[in-house]
PDB file of N, CA and C in Angstrom:
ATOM      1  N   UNK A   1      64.170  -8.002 -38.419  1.00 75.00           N
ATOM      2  CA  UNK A   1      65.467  -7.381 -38.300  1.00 75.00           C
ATOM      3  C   UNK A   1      66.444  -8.068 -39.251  1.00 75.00           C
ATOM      4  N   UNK A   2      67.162  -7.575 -39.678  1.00 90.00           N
ATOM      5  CA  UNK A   2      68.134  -7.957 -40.785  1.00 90.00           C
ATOM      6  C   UNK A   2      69.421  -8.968 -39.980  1.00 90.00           C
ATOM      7  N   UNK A   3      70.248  -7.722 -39.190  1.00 94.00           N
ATOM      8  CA  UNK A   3      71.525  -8.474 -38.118  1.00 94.00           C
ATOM      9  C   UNK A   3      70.657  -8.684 -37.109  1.00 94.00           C
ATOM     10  N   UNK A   4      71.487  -9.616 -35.936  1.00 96.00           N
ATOM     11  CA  UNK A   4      71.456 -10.024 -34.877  1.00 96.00           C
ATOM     12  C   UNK A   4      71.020  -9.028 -33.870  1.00 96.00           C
ATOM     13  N   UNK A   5      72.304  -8.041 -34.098  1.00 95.00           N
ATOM     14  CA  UNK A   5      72.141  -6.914 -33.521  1.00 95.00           C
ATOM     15  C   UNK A   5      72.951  -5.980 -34.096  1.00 95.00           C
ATOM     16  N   UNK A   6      72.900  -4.757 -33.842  1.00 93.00           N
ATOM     17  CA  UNK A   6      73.676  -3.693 -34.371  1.00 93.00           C
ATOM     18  C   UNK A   6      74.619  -3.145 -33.146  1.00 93.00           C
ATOM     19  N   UNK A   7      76.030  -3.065 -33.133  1.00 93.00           N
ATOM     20  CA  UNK A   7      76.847  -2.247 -32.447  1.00 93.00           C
ATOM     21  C   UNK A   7      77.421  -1.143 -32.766  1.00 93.00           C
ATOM     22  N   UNK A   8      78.313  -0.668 -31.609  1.00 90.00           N
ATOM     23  CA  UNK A   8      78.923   0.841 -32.145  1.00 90.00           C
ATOM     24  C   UNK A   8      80.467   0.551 -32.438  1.00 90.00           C
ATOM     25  N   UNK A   9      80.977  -0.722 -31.750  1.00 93.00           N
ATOM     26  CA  UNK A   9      82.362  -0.567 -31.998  1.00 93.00           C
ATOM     27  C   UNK A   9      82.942  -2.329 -32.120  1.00 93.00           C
ATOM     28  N   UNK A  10      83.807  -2.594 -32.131  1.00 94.00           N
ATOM     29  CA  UNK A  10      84.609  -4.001 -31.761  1.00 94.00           C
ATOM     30  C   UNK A  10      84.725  -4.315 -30.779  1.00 94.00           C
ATOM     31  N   UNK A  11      84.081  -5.378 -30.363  1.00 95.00           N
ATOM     32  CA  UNK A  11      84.275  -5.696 -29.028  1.00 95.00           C
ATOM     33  C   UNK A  11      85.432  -6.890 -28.490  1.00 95.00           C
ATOM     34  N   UNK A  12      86.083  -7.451 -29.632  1.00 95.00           N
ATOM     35  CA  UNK A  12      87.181  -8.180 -29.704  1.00 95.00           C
ATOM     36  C   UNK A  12      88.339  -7.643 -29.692  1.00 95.00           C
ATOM     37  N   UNK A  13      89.128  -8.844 -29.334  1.00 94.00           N
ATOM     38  CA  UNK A  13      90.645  -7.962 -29.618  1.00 94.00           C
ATOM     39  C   UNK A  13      91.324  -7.390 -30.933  1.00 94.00           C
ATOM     40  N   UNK A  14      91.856  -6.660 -30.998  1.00 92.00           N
ATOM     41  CA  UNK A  14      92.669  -6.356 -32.112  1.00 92.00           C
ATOM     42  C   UNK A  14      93.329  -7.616 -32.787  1.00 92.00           C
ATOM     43  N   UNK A  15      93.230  -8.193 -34.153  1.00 93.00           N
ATOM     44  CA  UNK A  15      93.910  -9.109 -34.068  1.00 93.00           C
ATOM     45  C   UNK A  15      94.917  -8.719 -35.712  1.00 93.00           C
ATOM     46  N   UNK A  16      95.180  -7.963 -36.038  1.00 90.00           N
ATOM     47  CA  UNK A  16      96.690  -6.988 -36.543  1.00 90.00           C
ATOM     48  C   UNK A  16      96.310  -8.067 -38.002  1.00 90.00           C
ATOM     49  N   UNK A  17      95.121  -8.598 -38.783  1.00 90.00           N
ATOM     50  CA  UNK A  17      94.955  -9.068 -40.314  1.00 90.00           C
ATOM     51  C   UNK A  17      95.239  -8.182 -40.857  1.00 90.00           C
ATOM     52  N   UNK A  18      95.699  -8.057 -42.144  1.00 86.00           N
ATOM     53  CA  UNK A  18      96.025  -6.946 -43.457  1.00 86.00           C
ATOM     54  C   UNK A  18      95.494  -7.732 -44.138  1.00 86.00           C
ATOM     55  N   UNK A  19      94.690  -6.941 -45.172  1.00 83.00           N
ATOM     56  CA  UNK A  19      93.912  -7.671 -46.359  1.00 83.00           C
ATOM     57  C   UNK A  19      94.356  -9.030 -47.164  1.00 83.00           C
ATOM     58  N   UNK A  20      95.916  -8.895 -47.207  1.00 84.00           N
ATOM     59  CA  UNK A  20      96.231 -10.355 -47.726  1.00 84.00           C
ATOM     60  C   UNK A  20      96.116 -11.380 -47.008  1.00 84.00           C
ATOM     61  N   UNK A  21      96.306 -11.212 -45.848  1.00 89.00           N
ATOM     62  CA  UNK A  21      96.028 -12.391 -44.790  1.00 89.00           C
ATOM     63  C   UNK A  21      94.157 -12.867 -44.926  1.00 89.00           C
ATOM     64  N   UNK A  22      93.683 -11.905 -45.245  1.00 91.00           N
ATOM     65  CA  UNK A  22      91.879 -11.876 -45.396  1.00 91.00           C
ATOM     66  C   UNK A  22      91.418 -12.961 -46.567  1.00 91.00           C
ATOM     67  N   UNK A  23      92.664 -12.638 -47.688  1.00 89.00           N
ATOM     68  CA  UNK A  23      91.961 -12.732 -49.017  1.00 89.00           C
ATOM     69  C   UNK A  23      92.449 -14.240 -49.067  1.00 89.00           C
ATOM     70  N   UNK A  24      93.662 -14.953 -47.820  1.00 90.00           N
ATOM     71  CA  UNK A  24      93.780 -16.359 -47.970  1.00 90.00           C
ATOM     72  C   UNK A  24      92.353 -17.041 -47.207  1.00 90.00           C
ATOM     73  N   UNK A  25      91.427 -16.276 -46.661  1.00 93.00           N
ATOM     74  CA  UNK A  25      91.041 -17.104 -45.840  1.00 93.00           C
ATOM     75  C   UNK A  25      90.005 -17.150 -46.989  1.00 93.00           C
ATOM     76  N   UNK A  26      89.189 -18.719 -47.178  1.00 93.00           N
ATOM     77  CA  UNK A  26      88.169 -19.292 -48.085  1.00 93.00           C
ATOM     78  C   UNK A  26      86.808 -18.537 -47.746  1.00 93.00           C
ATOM     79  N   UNK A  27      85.935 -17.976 -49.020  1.00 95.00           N
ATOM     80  CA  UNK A  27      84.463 -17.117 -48.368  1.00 95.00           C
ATOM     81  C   UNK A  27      83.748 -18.626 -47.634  1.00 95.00           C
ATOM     82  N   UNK A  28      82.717 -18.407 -47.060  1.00 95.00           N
ATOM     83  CA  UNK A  28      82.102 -19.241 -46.433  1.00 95.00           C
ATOM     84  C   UNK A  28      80.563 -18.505 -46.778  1.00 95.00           C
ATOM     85  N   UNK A  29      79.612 -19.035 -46.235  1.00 97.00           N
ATOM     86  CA  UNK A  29      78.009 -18.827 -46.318  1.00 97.00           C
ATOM     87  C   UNK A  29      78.122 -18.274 -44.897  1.00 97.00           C
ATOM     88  N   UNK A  30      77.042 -17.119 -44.688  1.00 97.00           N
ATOM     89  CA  UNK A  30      76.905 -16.194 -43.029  1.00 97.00           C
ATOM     90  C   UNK A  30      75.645 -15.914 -43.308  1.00 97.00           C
ATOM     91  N   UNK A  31      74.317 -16.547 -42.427  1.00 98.00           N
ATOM     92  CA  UNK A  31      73.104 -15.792 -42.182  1.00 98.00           C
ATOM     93  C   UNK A  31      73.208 -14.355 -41.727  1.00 98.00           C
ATOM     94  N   UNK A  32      72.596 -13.761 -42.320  1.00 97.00           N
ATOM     95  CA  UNK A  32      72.721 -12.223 -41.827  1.00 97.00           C
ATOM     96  C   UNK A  32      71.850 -11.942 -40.525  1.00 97.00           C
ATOM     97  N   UNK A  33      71.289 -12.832 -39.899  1.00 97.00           N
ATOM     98  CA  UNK A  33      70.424 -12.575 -39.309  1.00 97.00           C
ATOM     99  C   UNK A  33      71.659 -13.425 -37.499  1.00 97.00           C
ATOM    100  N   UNK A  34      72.555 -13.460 -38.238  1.00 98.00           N
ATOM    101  CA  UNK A  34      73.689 -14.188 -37.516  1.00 98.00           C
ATOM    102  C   UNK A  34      75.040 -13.179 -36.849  1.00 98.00           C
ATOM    103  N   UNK A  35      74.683 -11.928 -37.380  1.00 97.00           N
ATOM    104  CA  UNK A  35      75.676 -11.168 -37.653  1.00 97.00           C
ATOM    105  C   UNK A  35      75.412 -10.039 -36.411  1.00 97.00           C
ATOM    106  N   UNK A  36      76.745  -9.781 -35.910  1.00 97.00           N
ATOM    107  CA  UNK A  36      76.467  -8.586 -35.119  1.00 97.00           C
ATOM    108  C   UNK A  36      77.206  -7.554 -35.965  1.00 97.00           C
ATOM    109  N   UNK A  37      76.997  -6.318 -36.259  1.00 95.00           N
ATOM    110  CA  UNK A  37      77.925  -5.424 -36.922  1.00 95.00           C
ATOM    111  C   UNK A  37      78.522  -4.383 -35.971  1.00 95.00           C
ATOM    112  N   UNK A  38      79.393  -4.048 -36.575  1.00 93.00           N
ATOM    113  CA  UNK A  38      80.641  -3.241 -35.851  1.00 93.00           C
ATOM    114  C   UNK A  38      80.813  -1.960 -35.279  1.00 93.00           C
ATOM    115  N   UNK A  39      79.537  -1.128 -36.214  1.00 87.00           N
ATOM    116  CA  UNK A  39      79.283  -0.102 -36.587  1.00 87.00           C
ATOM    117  C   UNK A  39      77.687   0.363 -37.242  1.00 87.00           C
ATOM    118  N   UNK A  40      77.364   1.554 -36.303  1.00 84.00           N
ATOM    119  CA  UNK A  40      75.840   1.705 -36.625  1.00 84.00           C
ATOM    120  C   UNK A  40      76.106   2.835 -37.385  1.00 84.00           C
ATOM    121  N   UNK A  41      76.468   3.493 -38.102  1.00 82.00           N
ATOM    122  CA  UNK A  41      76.262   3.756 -39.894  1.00 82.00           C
ATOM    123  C   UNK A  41      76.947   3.489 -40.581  1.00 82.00           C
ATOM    124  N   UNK A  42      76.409   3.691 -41.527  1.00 75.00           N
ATOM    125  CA  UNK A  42      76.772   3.983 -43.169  1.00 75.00           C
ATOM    126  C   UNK A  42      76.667   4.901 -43.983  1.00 75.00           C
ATOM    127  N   UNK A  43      77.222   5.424 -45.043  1.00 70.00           N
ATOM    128  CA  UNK A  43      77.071   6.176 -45.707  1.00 70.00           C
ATOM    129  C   UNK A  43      76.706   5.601 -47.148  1.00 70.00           C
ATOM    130  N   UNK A  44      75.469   6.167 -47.170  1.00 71.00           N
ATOM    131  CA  UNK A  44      74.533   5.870 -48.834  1.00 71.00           C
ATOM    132  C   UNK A  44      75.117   6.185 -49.738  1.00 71.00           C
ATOM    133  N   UNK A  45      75.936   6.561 -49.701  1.00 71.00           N
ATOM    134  CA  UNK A  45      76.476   6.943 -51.249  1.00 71.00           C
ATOM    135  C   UNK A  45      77.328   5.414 -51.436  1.00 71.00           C
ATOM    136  N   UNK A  46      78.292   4.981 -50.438  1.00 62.00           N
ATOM    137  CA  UNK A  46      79.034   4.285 -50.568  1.00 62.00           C
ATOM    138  C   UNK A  46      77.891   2.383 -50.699  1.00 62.00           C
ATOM    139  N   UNK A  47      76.866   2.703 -50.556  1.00 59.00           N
ATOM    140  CA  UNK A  47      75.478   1.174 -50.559  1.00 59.00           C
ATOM    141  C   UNK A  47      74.866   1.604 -51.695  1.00 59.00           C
ATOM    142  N   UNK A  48      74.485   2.662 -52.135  1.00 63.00           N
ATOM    143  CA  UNK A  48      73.723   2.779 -53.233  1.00 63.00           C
ATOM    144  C   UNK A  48      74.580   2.892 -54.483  1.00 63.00           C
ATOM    145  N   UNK A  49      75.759   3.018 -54.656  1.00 61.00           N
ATOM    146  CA  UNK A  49      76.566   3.418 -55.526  1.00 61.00           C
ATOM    147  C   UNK A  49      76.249   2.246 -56.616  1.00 61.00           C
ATOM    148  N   UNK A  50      76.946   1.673 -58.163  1.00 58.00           N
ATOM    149  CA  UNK A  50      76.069   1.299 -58.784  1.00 58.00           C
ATOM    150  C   UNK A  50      77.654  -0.061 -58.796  1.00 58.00           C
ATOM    151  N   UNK A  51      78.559   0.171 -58.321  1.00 52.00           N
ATOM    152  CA  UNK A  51      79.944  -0.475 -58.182  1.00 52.00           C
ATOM    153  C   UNK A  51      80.523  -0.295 -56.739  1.00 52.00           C
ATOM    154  N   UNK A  52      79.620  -0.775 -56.186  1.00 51.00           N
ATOM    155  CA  UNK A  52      79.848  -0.983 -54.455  1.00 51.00           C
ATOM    156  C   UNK A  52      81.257  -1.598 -53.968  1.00 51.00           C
ATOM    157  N   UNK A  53      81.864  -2.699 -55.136  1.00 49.00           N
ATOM    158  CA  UNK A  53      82.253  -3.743 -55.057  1.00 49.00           C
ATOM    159  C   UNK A  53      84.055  -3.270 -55.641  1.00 49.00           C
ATOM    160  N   UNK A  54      84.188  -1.886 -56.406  1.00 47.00           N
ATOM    161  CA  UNK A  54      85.136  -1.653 -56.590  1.00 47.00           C
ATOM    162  C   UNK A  54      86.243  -1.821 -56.159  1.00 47.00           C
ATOM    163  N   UNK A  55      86.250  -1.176 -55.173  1.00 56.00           N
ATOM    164  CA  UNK A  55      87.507  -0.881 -54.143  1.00 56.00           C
ATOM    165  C   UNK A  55      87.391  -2.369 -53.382  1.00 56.00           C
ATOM    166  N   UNK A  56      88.934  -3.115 -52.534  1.00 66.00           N
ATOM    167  CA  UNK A  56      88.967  -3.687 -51.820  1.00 66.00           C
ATOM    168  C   UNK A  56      88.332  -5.043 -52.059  1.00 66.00           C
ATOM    169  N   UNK A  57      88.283  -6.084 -51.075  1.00 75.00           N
ATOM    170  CA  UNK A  57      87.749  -7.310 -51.187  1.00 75.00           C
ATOM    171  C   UNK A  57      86.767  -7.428 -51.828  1.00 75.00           C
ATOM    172  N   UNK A  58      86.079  -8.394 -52.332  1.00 87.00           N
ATOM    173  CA  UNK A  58      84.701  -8.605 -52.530  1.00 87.00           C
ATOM    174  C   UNK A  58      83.611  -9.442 -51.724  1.00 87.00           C
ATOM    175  N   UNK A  59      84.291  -9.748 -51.148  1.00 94.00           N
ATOM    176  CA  UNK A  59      83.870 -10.626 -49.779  1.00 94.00           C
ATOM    177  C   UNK A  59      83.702 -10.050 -48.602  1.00 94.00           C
ATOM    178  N   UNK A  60      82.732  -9.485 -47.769  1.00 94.00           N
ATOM    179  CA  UNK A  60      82.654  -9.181 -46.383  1.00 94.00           C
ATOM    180  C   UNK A  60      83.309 -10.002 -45.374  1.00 94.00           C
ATOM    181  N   UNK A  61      84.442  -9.272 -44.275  1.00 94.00           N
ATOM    182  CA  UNK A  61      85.062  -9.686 -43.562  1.00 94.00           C
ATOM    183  C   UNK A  61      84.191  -9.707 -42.404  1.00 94.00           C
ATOM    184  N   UNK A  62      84.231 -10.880 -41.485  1.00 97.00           N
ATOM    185  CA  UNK A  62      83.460 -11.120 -40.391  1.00 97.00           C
ATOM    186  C   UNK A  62      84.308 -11.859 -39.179  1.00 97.00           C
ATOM    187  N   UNK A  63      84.277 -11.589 -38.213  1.00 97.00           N
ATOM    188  CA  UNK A  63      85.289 -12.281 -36.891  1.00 97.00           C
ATOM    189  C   UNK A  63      84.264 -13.083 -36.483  1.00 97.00           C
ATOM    190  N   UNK A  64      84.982 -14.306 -35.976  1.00 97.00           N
ATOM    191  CA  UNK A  64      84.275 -14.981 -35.207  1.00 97.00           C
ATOM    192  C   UNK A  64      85.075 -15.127 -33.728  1.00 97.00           C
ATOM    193  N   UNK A  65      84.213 -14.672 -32.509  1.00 97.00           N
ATOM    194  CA  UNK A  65      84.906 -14.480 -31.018  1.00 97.00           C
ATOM    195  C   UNK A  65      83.840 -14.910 -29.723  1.00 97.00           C
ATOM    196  N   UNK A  66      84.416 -15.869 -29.564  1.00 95.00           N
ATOM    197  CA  UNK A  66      83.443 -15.932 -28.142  1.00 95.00           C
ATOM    198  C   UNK A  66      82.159 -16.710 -28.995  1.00 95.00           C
ATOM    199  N   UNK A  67      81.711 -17.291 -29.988  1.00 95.00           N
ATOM    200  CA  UNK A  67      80.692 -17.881 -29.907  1.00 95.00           C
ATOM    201  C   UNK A  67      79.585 -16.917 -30.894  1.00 95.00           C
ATOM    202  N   UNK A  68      80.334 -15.657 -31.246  1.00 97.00           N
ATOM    203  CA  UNK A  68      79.545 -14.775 -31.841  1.00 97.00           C
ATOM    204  C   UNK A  68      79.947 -14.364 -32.868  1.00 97.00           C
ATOM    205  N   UNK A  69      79.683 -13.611 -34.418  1.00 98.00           N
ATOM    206  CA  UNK A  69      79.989 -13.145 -35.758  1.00 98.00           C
ATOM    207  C   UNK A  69      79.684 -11.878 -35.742  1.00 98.00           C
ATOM    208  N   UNK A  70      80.868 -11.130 -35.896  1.00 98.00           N
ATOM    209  CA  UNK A  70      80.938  -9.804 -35.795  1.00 98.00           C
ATOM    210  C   UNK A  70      81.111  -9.596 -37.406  1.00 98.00           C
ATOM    211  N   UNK A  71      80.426  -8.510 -38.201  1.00 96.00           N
ATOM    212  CA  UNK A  71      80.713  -7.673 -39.282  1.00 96.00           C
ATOM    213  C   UNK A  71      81.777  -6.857 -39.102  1.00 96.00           C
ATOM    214  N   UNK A  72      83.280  -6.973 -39.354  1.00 93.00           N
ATOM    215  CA  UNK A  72      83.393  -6.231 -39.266  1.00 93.00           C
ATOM    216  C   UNK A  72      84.116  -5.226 -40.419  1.00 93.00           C
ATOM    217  N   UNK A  73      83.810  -5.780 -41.855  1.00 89.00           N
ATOM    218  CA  UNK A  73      83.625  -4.985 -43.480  1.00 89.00           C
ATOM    219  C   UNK A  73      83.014  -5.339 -44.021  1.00 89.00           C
ATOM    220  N   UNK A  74      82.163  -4.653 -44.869  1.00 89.00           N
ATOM    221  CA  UNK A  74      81.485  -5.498 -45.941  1.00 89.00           C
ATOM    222  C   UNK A  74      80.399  -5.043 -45.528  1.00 89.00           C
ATOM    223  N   UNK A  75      79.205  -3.852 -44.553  1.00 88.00           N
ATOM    224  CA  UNK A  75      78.206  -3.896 -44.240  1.00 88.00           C
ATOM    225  C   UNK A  75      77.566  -3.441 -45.835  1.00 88.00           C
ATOM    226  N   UNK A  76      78.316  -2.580 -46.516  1.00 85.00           N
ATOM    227  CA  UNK A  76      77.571  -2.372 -47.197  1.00 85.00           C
ATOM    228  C   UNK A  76      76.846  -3.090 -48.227  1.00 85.00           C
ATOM    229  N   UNK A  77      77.466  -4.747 -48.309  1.00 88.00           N
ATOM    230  CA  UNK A  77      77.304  -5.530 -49.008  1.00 88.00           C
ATOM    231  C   UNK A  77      76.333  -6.419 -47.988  1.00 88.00           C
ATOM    232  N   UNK A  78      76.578  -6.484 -47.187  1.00 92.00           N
ATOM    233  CA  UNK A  78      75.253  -7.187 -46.537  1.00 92.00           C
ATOM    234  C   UNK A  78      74.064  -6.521 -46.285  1.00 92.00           C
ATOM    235  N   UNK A  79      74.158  -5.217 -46.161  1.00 89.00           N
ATOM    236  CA  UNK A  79      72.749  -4.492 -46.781  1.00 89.00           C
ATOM    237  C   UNK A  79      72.083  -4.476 -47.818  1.00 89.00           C
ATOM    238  N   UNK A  80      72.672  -4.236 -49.188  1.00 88.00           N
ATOM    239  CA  UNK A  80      72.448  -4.826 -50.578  1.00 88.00           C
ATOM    240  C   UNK A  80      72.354  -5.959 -50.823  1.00 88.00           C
ATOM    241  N   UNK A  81      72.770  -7.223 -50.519  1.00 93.00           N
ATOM    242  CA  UNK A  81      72.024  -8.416 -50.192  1.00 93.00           C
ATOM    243  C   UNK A  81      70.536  -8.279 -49.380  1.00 93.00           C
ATOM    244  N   UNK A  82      70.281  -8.132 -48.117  1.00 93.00           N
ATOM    245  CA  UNK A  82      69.330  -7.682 -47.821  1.00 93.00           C
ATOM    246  C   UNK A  82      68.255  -7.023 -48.876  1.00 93.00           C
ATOM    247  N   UNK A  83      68.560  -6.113 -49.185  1.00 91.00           N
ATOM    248  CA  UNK A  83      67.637  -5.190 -50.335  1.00 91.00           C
ATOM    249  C   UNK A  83      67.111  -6.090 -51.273  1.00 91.00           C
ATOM    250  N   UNK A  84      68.298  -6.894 -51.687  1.00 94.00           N
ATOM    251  CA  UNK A  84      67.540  -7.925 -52.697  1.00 94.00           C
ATOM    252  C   UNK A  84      66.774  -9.171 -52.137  1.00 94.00           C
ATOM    253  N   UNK A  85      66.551  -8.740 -50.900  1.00 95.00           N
ATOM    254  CA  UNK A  85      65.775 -10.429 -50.448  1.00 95.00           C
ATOM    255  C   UNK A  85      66.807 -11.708 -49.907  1.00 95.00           C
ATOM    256  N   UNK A  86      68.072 -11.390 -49.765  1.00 96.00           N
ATOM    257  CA  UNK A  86      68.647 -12.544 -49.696  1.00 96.00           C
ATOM    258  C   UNK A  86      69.003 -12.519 -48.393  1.00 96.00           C
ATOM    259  N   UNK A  87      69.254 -13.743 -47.670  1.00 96.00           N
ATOM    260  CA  UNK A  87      69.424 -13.838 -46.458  1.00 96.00           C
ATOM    261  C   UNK A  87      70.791 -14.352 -45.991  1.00 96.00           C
ATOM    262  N   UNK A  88      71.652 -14.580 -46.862  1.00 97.00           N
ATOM    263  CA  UNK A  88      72.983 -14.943 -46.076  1.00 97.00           C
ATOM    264  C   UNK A  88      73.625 -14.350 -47.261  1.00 97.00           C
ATOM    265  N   UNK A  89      74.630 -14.095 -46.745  1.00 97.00           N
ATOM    266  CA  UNK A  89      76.232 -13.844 -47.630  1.00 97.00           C
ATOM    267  C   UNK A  89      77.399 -14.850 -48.029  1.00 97.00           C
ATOM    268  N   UNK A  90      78.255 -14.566 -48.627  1.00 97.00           N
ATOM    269  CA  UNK A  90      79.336 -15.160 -48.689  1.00 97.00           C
ATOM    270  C   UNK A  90      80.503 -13.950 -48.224  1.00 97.00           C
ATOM    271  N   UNK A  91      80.953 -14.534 -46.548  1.00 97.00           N
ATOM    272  CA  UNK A  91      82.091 -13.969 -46.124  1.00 97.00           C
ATOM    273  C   UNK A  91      83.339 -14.574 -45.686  1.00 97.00           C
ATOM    274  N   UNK A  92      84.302 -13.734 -45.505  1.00 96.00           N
ATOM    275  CA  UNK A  92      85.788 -14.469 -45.266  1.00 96.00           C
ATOM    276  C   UNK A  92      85.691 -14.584 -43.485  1.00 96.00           C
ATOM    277  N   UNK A  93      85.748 -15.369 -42.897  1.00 97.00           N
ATOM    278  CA  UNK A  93      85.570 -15.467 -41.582  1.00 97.00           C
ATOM    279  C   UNK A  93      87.113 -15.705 -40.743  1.00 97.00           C
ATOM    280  N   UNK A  94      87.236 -15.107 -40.112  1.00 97.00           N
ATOM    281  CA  UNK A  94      88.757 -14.996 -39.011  1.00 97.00           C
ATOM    282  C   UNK A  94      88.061 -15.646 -38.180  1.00 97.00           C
ATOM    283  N   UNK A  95      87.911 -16.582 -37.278  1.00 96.00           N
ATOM    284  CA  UNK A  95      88.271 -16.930 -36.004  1.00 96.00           C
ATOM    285  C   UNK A  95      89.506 -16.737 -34.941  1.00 96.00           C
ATOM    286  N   UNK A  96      88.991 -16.396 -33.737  1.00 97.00           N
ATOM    287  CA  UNK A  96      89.638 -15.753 -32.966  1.00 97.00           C
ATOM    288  C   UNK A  96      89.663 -16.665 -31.632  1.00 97.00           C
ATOM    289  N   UNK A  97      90.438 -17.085 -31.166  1.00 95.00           N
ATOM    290  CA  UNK A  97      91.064 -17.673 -29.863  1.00 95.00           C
ATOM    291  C   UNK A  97      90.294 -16.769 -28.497  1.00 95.00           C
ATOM    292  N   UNK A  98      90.585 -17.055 -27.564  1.00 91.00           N
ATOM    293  CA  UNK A  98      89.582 -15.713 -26.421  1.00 91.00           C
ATOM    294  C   UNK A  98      90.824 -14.870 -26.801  1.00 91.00           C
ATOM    295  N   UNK A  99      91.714 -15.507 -26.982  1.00 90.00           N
ATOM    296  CA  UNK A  99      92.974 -13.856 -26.374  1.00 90.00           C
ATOM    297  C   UNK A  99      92.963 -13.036 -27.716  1.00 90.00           C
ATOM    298  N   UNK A 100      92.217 -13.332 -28.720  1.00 89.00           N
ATOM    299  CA  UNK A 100      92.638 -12.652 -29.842  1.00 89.00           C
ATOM    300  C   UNK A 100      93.510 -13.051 -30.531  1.00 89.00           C
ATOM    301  N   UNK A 101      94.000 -14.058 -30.588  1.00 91.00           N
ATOM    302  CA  UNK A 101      95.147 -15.310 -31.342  1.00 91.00           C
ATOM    303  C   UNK A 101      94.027 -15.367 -32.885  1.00 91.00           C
ATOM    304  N   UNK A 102      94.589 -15.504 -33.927  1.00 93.00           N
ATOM    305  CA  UNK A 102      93.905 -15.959 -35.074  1.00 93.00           C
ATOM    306  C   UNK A 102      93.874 -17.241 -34.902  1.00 93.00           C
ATOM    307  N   UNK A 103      92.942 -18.153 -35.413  1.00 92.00           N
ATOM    308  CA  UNK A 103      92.937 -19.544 -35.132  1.00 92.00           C
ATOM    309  C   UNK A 103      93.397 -20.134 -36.789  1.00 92.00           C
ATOM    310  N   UNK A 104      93.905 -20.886 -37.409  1.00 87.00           N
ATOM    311  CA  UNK A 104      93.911 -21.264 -38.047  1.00 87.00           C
ATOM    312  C   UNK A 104      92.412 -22.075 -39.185  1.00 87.00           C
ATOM    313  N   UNK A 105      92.635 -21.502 -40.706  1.00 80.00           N
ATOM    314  CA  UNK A 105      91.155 -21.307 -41.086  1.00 80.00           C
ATOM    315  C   UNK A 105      90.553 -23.335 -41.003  1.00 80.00           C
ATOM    316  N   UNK A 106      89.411 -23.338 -41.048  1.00 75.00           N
ATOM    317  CA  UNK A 106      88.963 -24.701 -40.755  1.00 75.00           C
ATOM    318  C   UNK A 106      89.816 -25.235 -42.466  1.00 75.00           C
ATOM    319  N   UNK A 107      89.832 -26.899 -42.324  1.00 73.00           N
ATOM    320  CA  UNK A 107      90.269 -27.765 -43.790  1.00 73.00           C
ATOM    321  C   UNK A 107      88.876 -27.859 -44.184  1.00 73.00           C
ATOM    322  N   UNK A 108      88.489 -28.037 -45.361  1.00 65.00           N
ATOM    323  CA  UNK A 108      87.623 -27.965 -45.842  1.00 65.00           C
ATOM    324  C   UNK A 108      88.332 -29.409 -47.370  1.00 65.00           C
TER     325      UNK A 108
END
């Protein structure tokens, strides 16, 4: 199996990021095999395309809640990783408080 597991929706709280808030947080390394995703499809046009990477971040966004790593952008890039054999990504990771509080990103 590629993810952890596959879901249908978010099971966390809403926690109100806009992409600039995303693009401060540092990519990190994510086993894909670590990952729960958000959402059980995709659309092939948008994974097979030959500039996947156009639009938006380049980094897959992933929550971390409760102990667990949710996908929740970027599947299509962790599938195409996959395809090529590779087993982890580089994603921007939110951590999340239980209440849905953003946690502040780790110092590195």
């Amino acid at each position: 199996m590629i993810f952890k597991s596959v879901g249908e929706r978010r099971p966390y709280p809403e926690h109100g990021m806009e992409l600039s808030g995303w693009t401060g947080l540092p990519p990190r390394t994510v086993r894909l095999d670590q990952l729960t995703t958000t959402r059980a499809m995709l659309d092939l046009n948008t994974l097979l395309s030959e500039d996947s990477t156009f639009y938006g971040d380049l980094f897959p966004h992933v929550v971390a809640w409760r102990g667990e790593l949710y996908l929740e952008n970027g599947m299509h890039r962790a599938l195409r990783s996959a395809l090529h054999g590779r087993t982890v990504i580089h994603a921007r990771i939110l951590e999340l408080a239980d209440d849905g509080t953003p946690l502040p990103p780790p110092v590195r």
